[in-house]
Tab-separated table of C-alpha atoms in Angstrom:
chain	number	residue	atom	x	y	z
D	29	UNK	CA	0.000	0.000	0.000
D	30	UNK	CA	1.349	3.388	-0.966
D	31	UNK	CA	1.589	5.980	1.771
D	32	UNK	CA	-1.473	8.184	1.842
D	33	UNK	CA	0.389	10.973	3.609
D	34	UNK	CA	3.519	11.777	1.636
D	35	UNK	CA	6.117	14.240	2.971
D	36	UNK	CA	4.621	17.146	0.986
D	37	UNK	CA	1.082	16.604	2.322
D	38	UNK	CA	2.435	16.056	5.827
D	39	UNK	CA	4.332	19.353	5.703
D	40	UNK	CA	1.127	21.102	4.624
D	41	UNK	CA	-0.752	19.535	7.573
D	42	UNK	CA	2.032	20.559	9.964
D	43	UNK	CA	1.749	24.147	8.746
D	44	UNK	CA	-2.060	24.130	9.090
D	45	UNK	CA	-1.755	22.810	12.634
D	46	UNK	CA	1.031	25.305	13.425
D	47	UNK	CA	3.221	22.516	14.802
D	48	UNK	CA	6.925	22.828	15.450
D	49	UNK	CA	8.515	19.441	14.803
D	50	UNK	CA	12.107	18.516	14.274
D	51	UNK	CA	12.930	16.139	11.415
D	52	UNK	CA	12.892	13.031	13.626
D	53	UNK	CA	9.546	13.931	15.236
D	54	UNK	CA	8.004	14.769	11.870
D	55	UNK	CA	9.023	11.463	10.301
D	56	UNK	CA	7.793	9.512	13.330
D	57	UNK	CA	4.408	11.263	13.304
D	58	UNK	CA	4.004	10.873	9.519
D	59	UNK	CA	4.778	7.150	9.784
D	60	UNK	CA	2.296	6.734	12.662
D	61	UNK	CA	-0.439	8.566	10.766
D	62	UNK	CA	0.103	6.310	7.773
D	63	UNK	CA	-0.045	3.263	10.070
D	64	UNK	CA	-3.380	4.480	11.459
D	65	UNK	CA	-4.778	4.966	7.957
D	66	UNK	CA	-3.603	1.473	7.015
D	67	UNK	CA	-5.383	0.039	10.085
D	68	UNK	CA	-8.572	1.901	9.142
D	69	UNK	CA	-8.380	0.476	5.608
D	70	UNK	CA	-7.958	-3.026	7.042
D	71	UNK	CA	-11.009	-2.579	9.276
D	72	UNK	CA	-13.045	-1.181	6.386
D	73	UNK	CA	-12.222	-4.309	4.348
D	74	UNK	CA	-13.892	-6.624	6.882
D	75	UNK	CA	-17.197	-7.781	5.416
D	76	UNK	CA	-20.215	-6.968	7.575
D	77	UNK	CA	-23.352	-9.002	6.890
D	78	UNK	CA	-26.426	-7.107	5.718
D	79	UNK	CA	-28.735	-6.211	8.590
D	80	UNK	CA	-26.034	-6.183	11.265
D	81	UNK	CA	-27.173	-3.610	13.837
D	82	UNK	CA	-24.844	-0.800	14.818
D	83	UNK	CA	-23.268	-1.248	18.233
D	84	UNK	CA	-21.401	1.070	20.550
D	85	UNK	CA	-19.353	-1.899	21.766
D	86	UNK	CA	-18.840	-5.544	20.945
D	87	UNK	CA	-21.187	-7.022	23.539
D	88	UNK	CA	-24.895	-6.836	22.732
D	89	UNK	CA	-26.995	-6.573	25.879
D	90	UNK	CA	-30.590	-7.705	26.007
D	91	UNK	CA	-33.055	-4.945	26.842
D	92	UNK	CA	-33.701	-6.435	30.303
D	93	UNK	CA	-30.000	-6.363	31.182
D	94	UNK	CA	-29.401	-2.746	30.197
D	95	UNK	CA	-29.653	-0.094	32.880
D	96	UNK	CA	-32.358	2.466	32.089
D	97	UNK	CA	-31.272	5.706	30.459
D	98	UNK	CA	-30.977	8.621	32.827
D	99	UNK	CA	-33.198	11.630	32.278
D	100	UNK	CA	-31.424	14.746	31.062
D	101	UNK	CA	-31.421	17.481	33.641
D	102	UNK	CA	-29.753	20.824	33.991
D	103	UNK	CA	-27.851	21.716	37.147
D	104	UNK	CA	-26.864	25.329	37.661
D	105	UNK	CA	-23.257	25.762	38.638
D	106	UNK	CA	-22.460	28.061	41.512
D	107	UNK	CA	-19.006	28.609	39.984
D	108	UNK	CA	-20.029	30.381	36.770
D	109	UNK	CA	-19.510	33.900	38.122
D	110	UNK	CA	-16.141	32.974	39.664
D	111	UNK	CA	-14.995	31.446	36.384
D	112	UNK	CA	-16.095	34.479	34.354
D	113	UNK	CA	-14.225	36.796	36.737
D	114	UNK	CA	-10.998	34.958	35.861
D	115	UNK	CA	-11.485	35.311	32.096
D	116	UNK	CA	-9.617	38.164	30.390
D	117	UNK	CA	-12.833	39.116	28.571
D	118	UNK	CA	-16.456	38.054	28.841
D	119	UNK	CA	-19.731	39.089	27.287
D	120	UNK	CA	-23.312	38.181	28.194
D	121	UNK	CA	-22.211	35.391	30.509
D	122	UNK	CA	-19.776	33.818	28.019
D	123	UNK	CA	-15.981	33.888	27.842
D	124	UNK	CA	-14.869	35.974	24.843
D	125	UNK	CA	-11.925	34.745	22.814
D	126	UNK	CA	-10.128	36.441	19.917
D	127	UNK	CA	-11.110	35.393	16.434
D	128	UNK	CA	-8.805	32.760	14.999
D	129	UNK	CA	-7.316	33.960	11.709
D	130	UNK	CA	-7.827	31.508	8.878
D	131	UNK	CA	-7.815	31.300	5.149
D	132	UNK	CA	-10.380	29.717	2.895
D	133	UNK	CA	-9.350	26.323	1.599
D	134	UNK	CA	-10.269	25.700	-1.988
């Protein structure tokens, strides 16, 4: 299998992520990324029979064995004001952050 992430593409990704890597670190990370993509391709090649239900894990539990889902509920935090006081800037109860400069990818 040819590498999906060649040195040129990897350098572009490093620049987008604003990473500072020495040559040894860069080669290690590029090799690991390619290994991950290879593993994903191998998993994608495993045939899955039609009608197989999606699972969040490999052990299917019968409905009677599953604990009931908890109801969603909101709990007000008493720390919100203290947290906002520590932020350099806040607005309308939210922490304000500077806009991240970016360029359109085409």
